[in-house]
Structures are given as C-alpha cells and as structure tokens.
C-alpha cells in the first residue's frame, strides 16, 4: 500500500478571502504537490455588497451566488458544512456538515477565513424579532416580507394596522444598513403605485444608528450628501439612537420613541466568527491576532485573514492599525496568504500583506450614489457608474457578470413585478435562525471530540 501522503491544506470559509486563497492555490500548486480542502456550507461565493439589490429585486439571488465549481483548475474537495472548532496542537478541525454530522478533518496547513457574524447586543427581543442581511436566504426573505406588508396593508380595514405595516426600521448607518434602507425604500416607492388603496404618505422608512454620523468613512461632505439624498426621499434618519427593545408589533428607540412596525432590519456591524474563540489564541477586539504575513504566532502552518483576523495595516502610519473588514482587503489578503502557504510548503520566505485602500462606493439605488475612488469624491450618475463598475469587475466569473449586467438592464427598462416567492413563508427567518452561534464548541469540547474519535496529530 502506498502510505506516502501529500500535505493537506485546509481552508475554512468561502467568502472573499477563502475563495481567493483557494483559487490561487489551485493555479500555483501542481496536483501532486498538495491536497486542498475547503469547508463551507454552500459551494458558492456570495457577493455580499450586492445583497441589498437582491432584497430590493434589482438582482436575482442566483446572480450574486458565484459557483466555486466553475474554476478552470477546480480540484478542491469541498466539505459542505461549517467549522465549529479547531485544535491547533492536534492539527484537527471539527466540522458540522449540513446534515448535522460531526466530522474531524486533520490538516497540515490551515487557512482560517470563517468571516463574521452579525453583531448583536443584549437588547430584549432583538434576535427574536429582527431580520438580518448577511445571507442570500435573509435577503430573499426580507424582500418577500416587505412586499407582504404592502399586500396586508392594502387588504386591511384597520387604520392602525395599516399604518404599522407601512413603517419600516433599519438599524445601522454603515454601508450595509444605508444601502439596505435606500434600496428597499426604492422598492416600496415603486410598488405602492400598484396599490391604489394605500396612501403613499403612510409609507415611512426609519434609518437609525448610535454613531453621530452616517458612514463616517466617506468623510463629512459625501456622508452629508448621502444623508441629503435619503432625507429627500422621505427616509427619517436618527443618529445617536439605537433600539431599547423589540417586539412583534413595535420597536422602542433609546430616545423613548415607540414605532409601531412589523419590520425591523438589523445591520449594526459584525464581529468575528465564534470559531476564533475555540482556538484559545490571542485576539484583538475578537479578531485573531496575526503577523503582517497573516501567520498565527507560535503555531506553524496556521494562517488567518479577512473579517476574523486582525491583520496589521502596513499601508497606514499608525503602528496599531489593522485592516478593516472589507471585501477589498479580504480578496487581496486571500492571494497573499495562498502565496505564503506555498512559500511555507517550499521552504521559502513569507511576504507581508500591504495594500492601500482604493476607496469606497455606496449604491443608493436608481441613479443615486456616492463614491470615493482613490480619494476623488463623486455623486449622482458618475458615482453610480463607478460603484456598479467596481462591483461588476469584482465578480469572479463571466457568467456572474453577464447575469448581473442583464438584471441591471432589465430592471432599468422593465422595472419590477413585486412578486413574492413564498419559498420560506412557513419558516422563521429572524436573526436567531441564521447565525447558528450556538453550534460552536468550547476548546474543551473540541479536545474531547478529537480524543474520542481517536484522531492523532499528523
């Protein structure tokens, strides 16, 4: 029997960071040089920045789910599941498959790119009553829900119920929250024309954030421009405000206001995946502390990147600066990590990650946008062209690019039919139903799981 085995490279997570890493490993490693395995619940990369456009119906869900199996050099083994624990000493990753089976996956080199989960606080009723906006299923469900509120309001004879169903609350003044509120407001504004019994003046969108400014990364001028655009559309923006408690039919703000509503969308930031806590390693604000070459100090063959890692930002002058959790950094980190894994395999020198931020783009729907490419401030159609051009070019396959461009053109010409799919109409779809934070193991449970299965180091 041939007992010679190739080095095992395990990549955890199929977000921007993990997918870029896998693609580069496939291109640069010969098939007999190493075995590559990817742990992910879905065999696609989700292009998260365009999720609000799925929720608003501008794009179809499939258009931003980029298949991992379309790579010309595809040979990676995909384990359909999520990593729920890692034993760095035993070099074993514990995986819960999509059928709830627990399996142990040994490795020689591991790349940790598990991403992030929605940041929630101990707010009564939040996870039970708020919708999230981090997965394809959530975006599709939110679209169905918003349209259903129009349907129910149109049919209702109760004025109070009608008014409550036509109030919508989005928490989070960052990119995700701002784009979600902007795109969904466009949806309801266009849809209400098909509902003759609804007074358009009753539809009210609220965008709130505890921060003093909307999207502070954009700077004062562009941030103010975005705020002016949204206010001009009738979106009520409240800064320095958050949620005190959430119920099934009303939301209480921290300033004392009680808003009768059936729709609370929570997009108030993210935190590193709970997987990081299973490692027992040093963290920086919950993100794994790594070196500039994204290696974990004291552990050979362990790399981390993306939202789950505090990667030093060498492009900035501040000594303690870390890269923000953005797609732009994650994609580039993925390529550098792949090169460093290969360098480790071949006994070569690792290289640090250095990337100067190229700027920011915010699509507010229709012809509204604000962008800051390379420090140049843009508004309106020029900003929209830059925003959509950037997103379109970042899509990984020509099929995805064709689908997205076709959707944009079709939506611009024909508009939306405001159809509810009803795929999840009988299933819960709140924050608690999508994050699966209860699924992760403690370091002690990880050790017990591995010892119980008889997996040995190496």
XYZ file of C-alpha atoms in Angstrom:
458
model
C 0.000 0.000 0.000
C 1.250 3.479 -0.822
C 1.484 5.310 2.507
C 3.036 8.492 1.120
C 0.561 11.329 1.533
C 0.618 14.808 0.142
C 0.478 17.807 2.523
C -3.095 18.645 3.457
C -4.147 22.297 3.130
C -7.467 23.100 4.781
C -9.227 26.397 4.016
C -12.126 27.374 6.291
C -14.695 29.701 4.755
C -15.757 30.557 1.200
C -16.042 34.309 1.497
C -13.873 36.733 -0.446
C -10.741 35.755 1.484
C -11.184 31.978 1.390
C -12.170 31.786 -2.276
C -9.296 33.966 -3.476
C -6.926 31.781 -1.455
C -8.299 28.533 -2.918
C -8.252 29.826 -6.490
C -4.614 30.874 -6.192
C -3.622 27.568 -4.587
C -5.271 25.714 -7.482
C -3.387 27.815 -10.018
C 0.030 27.775 -8.393
C 0.269 24.262 -6.909
C 0.672 21.179 -9.055
C -1.908 18.440 -8.312
C 0.717 16.168 -6.732
C 2.170 18.929 -4.544
C -0.687 19.200 -2.028
C -4.342 18.325 -1.398
C -6.657 21.309 -0.940
C -9.898 21.065 1.055
C -12.464 23.807 1.609
C -15.017 23.873 4.432
C -18.176 25.817 3.530
C -21.934 25.226 3.861
C -22.506 26.316 0.254
C -20.471 25.656 -2.897
C -20.646 29.290 -3.926
C -19.122 32.615 -3.064
C -21.726 35.190 -2.076
C -21.017 38.677 -3.388
C -22.208 40.426 -0.218
C -22.017 44.085 -1.354
C -24.882 43.476 -3.796
C -27.164 41.779 -1.252
C -29.362 44.912 -0.801
C -30.069 44.801 -4.545
C -31.300 41.207 -4.167
C -33.546 42.296 -1.301
C -34.958 45.097 -3.454
C -35.431 42.841 -6.502
C -32.950 44.608 -8.782
C -30.882 41.408 -8.920
C -31.941 37.769 -8.748
C -30.394 35.684 -5.921
C -28.548 33.389 -8.321
C -26.750 36.296 -9.970
C -24.606 37.046 -6.912
C -24.024 33.420 -5.858
C -20.848 32.638 -7.790
C -20.254 28.886 -8.199
C -16.977 27.538 -6.834
C -17.050 24.673 -9.311
C -16.641 26.861 -12.402
C -12.903 27.348 -11.905
C -10.938 26.025 -14.875
C -8.490 24.350 -12.497
C -11.130 23.267 -9.971
C -9.891 20.301 -7.970
C -10.582 21.354 -4.395
C -12.500 18.923 -2.199
C -15.445 20.766 -0.646
C -16.848 19.675 2.714
C -20.433 21.018 2.890
C -20.619 22.293 6.447
C -19.203 24.750 8.934
C -16.110 24.560 11.128
C -17.174 24.581 14.784
C -13.807 24.083 16.473
C -10.074 23.783 15.841
C -7.403 22.030 17.912
C -4.159 23.726 16.891
C -1.987 21.215 18.755
C -3.621 18.116 17.254
C -3.973 19.870 13.871
C -7.613 18.881 13.517
C -10.643 20.934 12.528
C -14.058 19.816 13.773
C -16.780 20.273 11.153
C -20.565 20.083 11.422
C -21.871 19.061 7.998
C -25.152 20.303 6.535
C -26.724 17.011 7.696
C -25.590 17.759 11.299
C -22.936 15.049 11.247
C -19.772 15.897 13.234
C -16.535 15.023 11.420
C -12.874 15.591 12.259
C -10.709 16.914 9.439
C -6.918 16.599 10.005
C -4.654 19.087 8.260
C -1.014 20.056 7.855
C -1.703 23.685 6.968
C -4.863 25.610 7.818
C -6.157 28.919 6.485
C -8.810 30.414 8.747
C -11.206 32.676 6.852
C -14.524 31.968 8.618
C -15.675 35.562 8.226
C -18.026 37.255 10.638
C -21.484 37.086 12.149
C -23.942 39.890 12.822
C -23.044 41.901 15.904
C -25.952 41.905 18.314
C -26.307 43.294 21.801
C -28.297 42.223 24.821
C -31.412 44.024 23.603
C -34.702 42.410 24.675
C -36.474 40.799 21.722
C -33.829 41.690 19.139
C -32.840 38.240 17.862
C -36.450 37.036 18.046
C -37.978 39.859 16.021
C -35.277 41.440 13.822
C -34.306 40.394 10.313
C -30.655 40.170 9.292
C -28.980 40.965 5.981
C -25.935 38.715 5.687
C -27.137 35.710 3.707
C -28.900 35.088 0.421
C -31.837 33.493 2.232
C -32.230 36.522 4.506
C -32.223 38.938 1.561
C -34.831 36.871 -0.298
C -36.971 36.596 2.828
C -36.779 40.333 3.584
C -37.974 41.088 0.038
C -40.940 38.732 0.459
C -41.688 40.218 3.881
C -41.632 43.843 2.710
C -43.936 43.102 -0.231
C -46.232 41.109 2.045
C -46.583 44.166 4.308
C -47.867 46.135 1.318
C -50.262 43.308 0.454
C -51.588 43.096 4.019
C -51.834 46.857 4.426
C -53.754 47.109 1.165
C -56.245 44.474 2.345
C -56.610 45.724 5.930
C -59.658 47.673 7.118
C -57.843 48.636 10.363
C -56.116 52.018 10.040
C -53.706 51.347 12.925
C -52.631 48.013 11.474
C -52.246 49.546 8.024
C -50.027 52.340 9.389
C -47.874 49.871 11.374
C -47.326 47.587 8.390
C -46.163 50.560 6.331
C -43.458 51.619 8.799
C -40.017 50.048 8.364
C -36.999 50.337 10.662
C -33.382 49.710 9.631
C -30.691 49.808 12.338
C -27.128 50.513 11.191
C -25.749 53.583 9.454
C -22.829 51.810 7.799
C -22.741 50.684 4.175
C -24.965 47.647 4.648
C -27.677 49.490 6.557
C -27.640 52.605 4.407
C -27.794 50.664 1.135
C -30.467 48.326 2.518
C -32.697 51.227 3.595
C -32.072 53.083 0.323
C -32.773 50.112 -1.951
C -35.831 48.873 -0.070
C -37.289 52.379 0.099
C -36.967 52.479 -3.695
C -38.813 49.153 -3.809
C -41.771 50.357 -1.733
C -41.879 53.722 -3.534
C -42.194 51.972 -6.903
C -44.505 49.213 -5.649
C -47.076 51.466 -3.980
C -48.195 52.657 -7.432
C -49.703 49.188 -7.860
C -51.685 49.547 -4.610
C -54.421 52.150 -5.205
C -55.859 51.733 -1.698
C -52.577 52.694 0.017
C -51.742 56.336 0.689
C -48.045 56.694 -0.309
C -47.647 59.196 2.535
C -48.188 56.391 5.067
C -45.039 54.558 3.986
C -42.244 55.550 6.355
C -38.672 54.298 6.455
C -36.515 54.900 9.539
C -32.707 54.581 9.439
C -31.082 54.803 12.866
C -27.551 54.461 14.181
C -25.872 55.064 17.521
C -22.968 56.854 15.773
C -23.063 60.645 15.290
C -22.521 60.393 11.512
C -23.770 58.302 8.620
C -20.959 56.263 7.028
C -18.131 58.296 8.661
C -15.535 56.582 6.432
C -16.856 58.600 3.490
C -15.919 61.901 5.083
C -18.170 64.792 6.063
C -19.057 66.019 2.553
C -20.036 62.701 0.981
C -21.675 61.494 4.184
C -23.792 64.654 4.214
C -24.607 64.168 0.527
C -25.837 60.626 1.163
C -27.891 61.831 4.102
C -29.432 64.616 1.989
C -30.364 62.140 -0.769
C -32.057 59.782 1.683
C -33.888 62.559 3.518
C -35.054 63.896 0.161
C -36.714 60.539 -0.442
C -38.529 60.789 2.868
C -36.306 58.422 4.888
C -36.222 59.512 8.537
C -32.610 59.409 9.768
C -31.902 59.369 13.506
C -28.285 59.436 14.687
C -27.121 58.847 18.245
C -30.099 56.497 18.610
C -30.430 52.717 18.892
C -33.005 50.113 19.899
C -34.035 49.709 23.538
C -36.320 46.733 22.936
C -38.065 44.982 20.078
C -41.459 43.323 19.963
C -43.548 41.599 17.289
C -45.570 44.756 16.583
C -43.463 47.681 17.808
C -39.906 48.871 18.359
C -38.778 51.154 21.176
C -35.900 53.547 20.443
C -33.406 54.637 23.081
C -34.726 58.203 22.803
C -38.108 56.990 24.052
C -39.988 56.857 20.736
C -42.171 53.802 20.153
C -42.608 52.924 16.477
C -45.461 50.568 15.570
C -43.944 48.301 12.918
C -43.763 44.709 11.720
C -40.348 45.223 10.094
C -37.055 45.629 11.975
C -33.883 45.038 9.943
C -30.659 44.855 11.963
C -27.360 45.659 10.197
C -25.412 47.247 13.062
C -21.994 45.823 12.315
C -20.283 42.447 12.503
C -17.982 40.518 14.837
C -15.513 37.753 14.063
C -16.878 34.235 13.721
C -17.292 32.403 17.070
C -14.862 29.817 15.630
C -11.995 32.105 16.651
C -12.899 31.700 20.334
C -12.355 27.924 20.084
C -8.644 28.363 19.346
C -7.583 29.723 22.721
C -5.280 32.182 20.925
C -4.713 35.912 21.414
C -7.326 38.219 19.882
C -7.706 41.916 19.138
C -11.323 43.019 19.659
C -12.432 39.469 18.942
C -10.320 39.074 15.799
C -7.377 36.670 15.769
C -4.043 38.441 16.335
C -1.751 37.594 13.420
C 1.504 38.922 11.992
C 1.781 41.049 8.846
C 2.209 37.851 6.783
C -1.052 36.610 8.360
C 0.586 33.748 10.256
C -0.516 32.874 13.800
C 2.465 33.365 16.128
C 3.649 30.180 17.839
C 1.794 27.830 15.505
C 3.441 26.561 12.350
C 1.241 26.325 9.275
C -1.661 28.350 10.722
C -2.842 31.441 8.833
C -5.850 33.719 9.359
C -7.299 36.582 7.343
C -10.426 38.520 6.448
C -13.064 39.592 8.966
C -11.873 37.048 11.541
C -8.249 38.277 11.728
C -6.651 41.495 12.945
C -4.190 41.861 10.065
C -1.752 44.765 10.625
C -2.376 47.559 8.110
C 1.138 48.333 6.884
C -0.172 50.942 4.440
C -1.007 53.256 7.360
C 1.398 55.134 9.603
C -0.283 54.122 12.871
C 1.605 51.211 14.485
C -1.560 49.564 15.876
C -3.702 49.969 12.725
C -5.450 46.832 11.459
C -7.157 46.274 8.125
C -10.906 46.964 8.164
C -13.240 44.016 7.474
C -13.961 44.878 3.840
C -14.161 42.786 0.668
C -11.382 44.853 -0.859
C -8.874 43.766 1.792
C -10.182 40.192 2.077
C -9.717 39.473 -1.641
C -6.151 40.724 -1.659
C -5.284 39.019 1.625
C -6.504 35.720 0.153
C -3.924 35.889 -2.620
C -1.065 36.786 -0.261
C -1.997 34.005 2.177
C -2.021 31.467 -0.654
C 1.448 32.604 -1.658
C 2.612 32.325 1.956
C 1.183 28.819 2.343
C 3.038 27.788 -0.825
C 6.202 29.504 0.434
C 5.946 27.554 3.705
C 5.499 24.322 1.745
C 8.566 25.052 -0.341
C 10.727 26.434 2.456
C 10.691 29.982 1.074
C 10.318 33.353 2.751
C 6.870 34.731 3.600
C 5.793 38.173 2.452
C 3.744 40.721 4.413
C 0.351 41.992 3.311
C 0.394 45.636 2.192
C -2.477 47.320 0.381
C -3.556 50.942 0.260
C -7.318 51.337 0.287
C -8.632 52.191 -3.191
C -11.717 53.981 -1.944
C -15.370 53.404 -1.193
C -18.562 53.068 -3.224
C -22.147 53.338 -1.981
C -25.075 52.488 -4.261
C -28.264 54.190 -3.076
C -30.457 52.743 -5.827
C -31.659 54.208 -9.103
C -29.288 56.959 -10.221
C -28.292 57.867 -6.663
C -24.853 57.011 -5.340
C -21.810 58.458 -3.593
C -18.309 57.160 -4.272
C -14.767 57.994 -3.284
C -12.401 56.167 -5.672
C -8.759 56.995 -4.955
C -9.877 59.906 -2.779
C -11.967 61.562 -5.512
C -15.449 62.488 -4.296
C -18.273 61.676 -6.731
C -22.053 61.979 -6.575
C -25.012 61.003 -8.748
C -24.551 59.209 -12.076
C -20.710 59.354 -12.110
C -20.681 57.812 -8.634
C -23.243 55.224 -9.716
C -21.124 54.296 -12.749
C -18.050 53.846 -10.539
C -19.987 51.843 -7.904
C -21.556 49.451 -10.371
C -18.394 49.238 -12.462
C -16.395 48.271 -9.393
C -18.885 45.627 -8.274
C -19.251 44.230 -11.801
C -15.485 43.897 -12.285
C -15.094 42.229 -8.881
C -17.464 39.376 -9.790
C -15.374 36.270 -10.285
C -16.875 34.638 -13.391
C -18.129 35.822 -16.761
C -21.412 34.024 -16.091
C -21.956 36.082 -12.925
C -21.020 39.275 -14.739
C -23.468 38.501 -17.536
C -26.299 37.713 -15.101
C -25.749 40.886 -13.071
C -25.488 43.143 -16.119
C -28.597 41.568 -17.645
C -30.514 42.077 -14.388
C -29.456 45.728 -14.190
C -30.513 46.424 -17.779
C -33.802 44.523 -17.455
C -34.681 46.283 -14.200
C -33.867 49.687 -15.679
C -36.081 49.025 -18.717
C -38.950 46.918 -17.387
C -38.973 47.597 -13.647
C -40.187 45.070 -11.066
C -43.295 42.894 -10.812
C -43.129 42.891 -6.972
C -43.750 39.167 -6.758
C -43.403 37.252 -3.501
C -41.800 33.843 -3.976
C -43.189 32.369 -0.766
C -40.333 29.859 -0.556
C -39.895 30.431 3.176
C -43.353 31.665 4.069
C -43.861 28.962 6.703
C -40.391 29.087 8.226
C -38.942 31.516 10.774
C -36.311 33.817 9.335
C -35.124 36.099 12.101
C -31.566 36.734 13.284
C -31.574 33.754 15.642
C -32.444 31.415 12.783
C -29.446 32.247 10.596
C -26.386 32.875 12.792
C -26.055 29.373 14.348
C -23.854 30.823 17.114
C -24.986 28.019 19.421
C -23.327 25.417 17.167
C -19.695 26.179 18.116
C -17.758 24.095 20.612
C -15.674 25.214 23.566
C -11.921 24.401 23.487
C -12.608 21.588 25.965
C -15.369 20.144 23.784
C -13.094 20.303 20.739
C -10.405 18.345 22.587
C -12.929 15.773 23.840
C -14.376 15.340 20.337
C -10.951 14.720 18.805
C -9.740 12.399 21.568
C -12.992 10.468 21.444
C -12.600 9.789 17.733
C -9.016 8.652 18.032
C -7.549 11.290 15.686
C -3.829 11.642 16.213
C -1.517 14.553 15.456
C -0.179 14.372 11.887
